[in-house]
Structure formats: C-alpha cells, structure tokens
Amino acid sequence: MIERTPILNAVTHAVLVISLLMLLLPLWIVIVAASHDFHTVNQVPMPLWPGGHLLENLAVAWDKGNFDRVVVNSFIVAGGVTAGKIGIAALSAFSIVYFRYRFRMLMFWLIFVTLMLPLEVRIVPTYAVAANALGPFQSILNFIGIEVSLPRWNLLNSYSGLILPLVATATGTFLYRQFFLTVPDELTEAAKMDGAGPLRFFFEILLPLSKNNMIALATIMFVWAWNQYLWPLLIITDHANYATATMQLQKVVPASHVDAPPVWNLAMAANLIVLVPPVLVTILLQRWFVRGLISTEK
Amino acid sequence: MEKRVTFSNTWLAVALILPQILLVFVFFYWPAGEALYWAFTLERAFGGGNQWVGLYNFTSVLSDPKYLASVRVSMLFAVCATTLSLGIALLLALFVDRRLAGYQVYKFTFFLPYALAAPAVGLAFRFIFAPDAGFFSAINDFFPGLWNPAFDGTDALVLIIIAQAWSMVGYNFIFFLAGLQSIPRSISEAGAMDGAGVLRRMWDLQLPLITPTLFFLIVINVTDSFVNSFGIVDITTGGGPARATDLMVYKIYNDGFQGKDYSLAAAQSIVLMLLIVALTFIQFRFVERRVHYS
C-alpha cells in the first residue's frame, strides 16, 4: 500500500529500535557482567562493554556449578521428555483420530483436561506419587480387596522421576490430533485398499507426513523441559548425581538477602551457561519453534 | 471434525492410547484426587491415618491473613505483569505488522526472552536491579536509598513484575503478530480507500479483529504468572522482604515442603486449581463465544 506517513514511520522505527535494545539489554548485561573480574563488575555504574575475563569466569563457574555433570543431566532430561512426548503423543492421537471405539471421546477429554493445570499447581500431591509411582495401583488393588503387594517404585532422585511427570500432559496429543484431522481420507482409503494395516499406515504414511509437526513439537518440548526448575528442585536431593542445570542457579545466589551479595561475575557466567542451549535451539530452529508455539496452544 | 475412514482394531486402539492414559492417570488424576483428600483431612498427631475435618483446612487457609496477603500480591502481580507485557507486545506487533524496512529483524529477535528459564531471568534481573551493583544501582548515586528491593517490598514487587513481563513479551508478540497477519490485507486496504489513516485502521480494524487472540493471551499470561513466577521469586526475592512477594505457588512450596504441612498446602493447591480452572472456563465459555468475528 502506498501511503506517506513520514512522522508515524519515524515513530515506528524509533519505538521498534528502542524496544529491541530494551529486550536485548538484559541479555547483554548478563554477557558483560560475566566477562569482568569481581572488582570491576561491582563498580557503580557498571561497565557496559565486555571485559577480558569471560572464558576464565566461565571455566570457574563451570567447575563450581558441577556443570560437567548437570549439563549432561539436563540433556538427558530434556531429550527424554522430548522423545517421550513425541512418541506417546503420536500414538495416542492416532488412536483417538483413526479408530472408533466406545469412550473414545472420554479418553480425548481426559487427556485434554490436563492442559489446564500445569505441574507447578499440583506439586504437593504429584510429589507424593513420585515417592511411589505404583502407589495409585496399590491403593486401587487394596480397595477392591485383592491381596497383592506391588513393588515400590521410587521416582525420587532418578531420571524417570524427572522425565515421566513432565511427559504426562496433553500438549503434543492435541498438536498431532489437529494435524491428523487435516490428512485427507483418500490416503487412508488407498492404504487400506493396498492392504496396509493400521500400524503400517501409521509408520509409513502418517509419521513421514508429520515430520514438520514433530520438529516443531521437539523444539518446544526441549526448551520447556530444559527450563524446568521447581519439579527437579523438589524430587532431587542427590545433587551430586541428578541435579539439572537450572537448579544450579539457586546455588550461585545466597539463600537470603541479608547474606553477602553473590559473586556477580561468576553468577552471570553460570547463568550464561544455563541459558545458552535453549536460546541456541530457538534461534537455530526458529521457524519450527514459532510454528510449534502457535499450534500447541490453540 | 471426524474421520470418514477409520480402522476397526479396538484392541490395538486401546494399546496405542494406554501409555498416555496411564501417565495422565498416575501423574495427573491421582494426584489431583489425593490433593482433594488431603484438603479435607488432617494427619492425626500420633499417627494412625488421616482424620476427616471437612472444610476446616479451607476455613483456616482462607482466614489466614498471610494467605490472603499472598492471594492479593499474586493478583496484583498477575494483573500488572500481564497488562505490561500485553501492552508492549501489542504495540510492537502492530508496528512490526506495518512492514516497514527491516521488520524481519524484529520478527526474529523479539521472542528471544521466551527461551530463557524463569530462574535465569530472575538471576539476570536480580543483578540488573541490585541496589549496590549492576545496571540500575546508579540511580542510588543520585537519590541515595531510593531503590532497594532487598528492604522495600514495593521495589521487590516491581522487580519481579518487570522480570515476568520481560520474559512474556516475546511470546505475546508472536501470537499478536500471527493474529494480525491472518487478517486479510483487503480489509486494511478497503479501510485505506475509505480514508482511514494508519492509526485509525489499527484502532478500528486491527484491534477489534484480534480480540480473540487478546483474550486467549490474557488467560495464558495470568496462568503463566502463577506458574512461572516460582523460578523468578525463588531466585530474586525468596518471597521477601517481609512476604511482600510471597506469591501463591511459592507459598504452597514453602508450606508443603519446607513446613511439611501437606494439608495446608493441599488446601492452597485446591484453591489455586479452582482459580485457574475458573479462568480457563471463562475463556472457553464466554470470551470465545462473544468475541467472534470470523
């Protein structure tokens, strides 16, 4: 459209540029603070240009935060959640969309409702279940009067405890369902005509078609799982073996404000280590990330 | 919408959906049910199971001034952070959607904050707004003692509101922009033909057309401010000073896991769940119905 609005255009550019700077400023400050020595970083006003101690600070923070171990843990958890979600959600969506059976809609709603209440809202009871994941079944058996004692399955201080509760939501199922509904019926008909069973159709036709959706879901889930904080904090007490990267942030700041101030340059270096993987994923897989965001929430 | 062509192997269908249902049952429905049970019972002092106490936990929670203060702070936090980040995101989306030179750059950078974990955002903002070091402390050189989130409750609340708003701006921006871009260009062009200027078109055409997105985002933002706030509060203020930033999820965590009072924490969880369910319900039931233009 051809319109001459020079003043408004100038205002638009100004607002956008200033906002961009404001939005990136916190990240810039983290980088700058992580690159100075202890003395310089505590100056008021603080320097706004990076110093020469970045690698040194990163190395110290890496050692102090036991990042050798926790980064691996975070990758295991984020990878596990992502893989679990992609697989389980695809199976359940396939079942809901491509089969007719009684209680199908009930199943759909049972899964769909979980979108409403995030884990953080029901941490107290979920924590109790995690202490014995077979507990619910044991209670049911006891209630019916069957004398079988199931083994205890303690999820505290384990990867499955970090991963499974995060997989138990509907995000992915919903995304797949929306996509499966747009796949033309003719494809299914043709596959059936050629004698393909449901599993063959699923693996050889449906999944290859869903590739874009899977990548979108994967980027979202990876970032989301990597950024989990409250849940790992609760169920992991064995910090040496199972702590995740985000949990280490709590250790670089003292528990209370009255204590000595944190060593800011190291704290920011640790912060940088923690935030780089999800930021990289969103930047590199940007197209899918945005697409996944928009389609999982609607 | 339903499929016309389906498969008929019911056992297979059940087997396919079973993993998801089991997970949801064990980690969602059972815990939610157990929260209900705890909320209506109290652990006996000398062991021996739980005792039914009816609404006792709820009345004691709802008459506790500390809890009410926590609810009030959470609401204030939710409203301020949501308004701030939605307002900024909307303005940015409207401006980016004008597609002036370089708009692609903004499209690809504005959402970056959303990739950061809440505690990482908290840590960054704690440093930026620290009273004695960092970026904002310079203000205390000019007005000594003006800014100190460690001692001043209002300052602390402002700090976490800004951190939360900052972390959500990018997310909201993506949705607003998607909403704006789904409006057919012909509508804007028709408006322009009728002599409506850019601002007039934003106000009278684009804004009304993206109200569904707006209401959707309000619900998401409010929920997120309850949920995500834990990481921010835990790292920046620890609920202090003097409980000025003791948000609901943080208080549940403190009462349940530091204080070991599960009944109290369960009652609080139920109140919070009801609140969020009510919000979602309002979104589905009323907003979606009234605000519909397509």
XYZ file of N, CA, C and O in Angstrom, chain A residues 31-41 46-54 57 265-266:
92
model
N 25.964 -10.981 29.644
C 27.230 -11.275 28.967
C 28.344 -10.360 29.483
O 29.445 -10.815 29.797
N 28.029 -9.067 29.602
C 29.046 -8.111 30.059
C 29.499 -8.466 31.474
O 30.703 -8.548 31.748
N 28.525 -8.712 32.365
C 28.885 -8.999 33.757
C 29.708 -10.274 33.852
O 30.575 -10.398 34.714
N 29.431 -11.215 32.958
C 30.156 -12.489 33.002
C 31.586 -12.353 32.493
O 32.371 -13.276 32.604
N 31.895 -11.189 31.931
C 33.212 -11.067 31.293
C 34.148 -10.137 32.057
O 35.186 -9.756 31.538
N 33.765 -9.733 33.278
C 34.647 -8.864 34.063
C 35.117 -9.573 35.323
O 34.526 -10.561 35.743
N 36.165 -9.024 35.946
C 36.591 -9.611 37.213
C 35.706 -9.097 38.347
O 34.893 -8.189 38.163
N 35.886 -9.680 39.514
C 34.999 -9.402 40.644
C 34.949 -7.916 40.975
O 33.900 -7.355 41.254
N 36.103 -7.266 40.922
C 36.154 -5.867 41.305
C 35.372 -4.990 40.321
O 34.549 -4.167 40.714
N 35.622 -5.205 39.031
C 35.005 -4.355 38.019
C 33.493 -4.524 37.978
O 32.750 -3.562 37.789
N 33.033 -5.738 38.158
C 31.607 -5.991 37.998
C 30.811 -5.324 39.110
O 29.641 -4.998 38.955
N 28.060 0.164 36.469
C 28.800 -0.966 35.926
C 29.234 -0.686 34.487
O 28.614 0.105 33.796
N 30.326 -1.313 34.059
C 30.743 -1.125 32.668
C 29.693 -1.719 31.715
O 29.002 -2.664 32.068
N 29.580 -1.120 30.546
C 28.597 -1.639 29.583
C 29.284 -2.310 28.400
O 28.641 -2.635 27.414
N 30.583 -2.464 28.493
C 31.302 -3.136 27.422
C 32.023 -4.357 27.990
O 32.549 -4.306 29.082
N 32.004 -5.478 27.287
C 32.595 -6.702 27.836
C 34.080 -6.540 28.168
O 34.796 -5.828 27.465
N 34.505 -7.188 29.234
C 35.911 -7.194 29.593
C 36.583 -8.449 29.067
O 36.028 -9.155 28.224
N 37.760 -8.770 29.587
C 38.521 -9.878 29.014
C 38.506 -11.148 29.833
O 39.323 -12.034 29.618
N 37.580 -11.255 30.792
C 37.654 -12.409 31.690
C 36.565 -13.448 31.442
O 36.292 -14.270 32.304
N 35.929 -13.368 30.284
C 34.774 -14.237 30.031
C 35.118 -15.713 30.179
O 34.489 -16.439 30.952
N 35.969 -16.730 33.724
C 34.783 -16.822 34.584
C 33.948 -18.054 34.257
O 33.449 -18.731 35.143
N 29.992 -11.765 38.854
C 30.553 -12.179 37.566
C 30.442 -13.689 37.375
O 30.115 -14.170 36.296
N 30.642 -14.443 38.463
C 30.513 -15.898 38.341
C 29.048 -16.310 38.212
O 28.706 -17.220 37.455
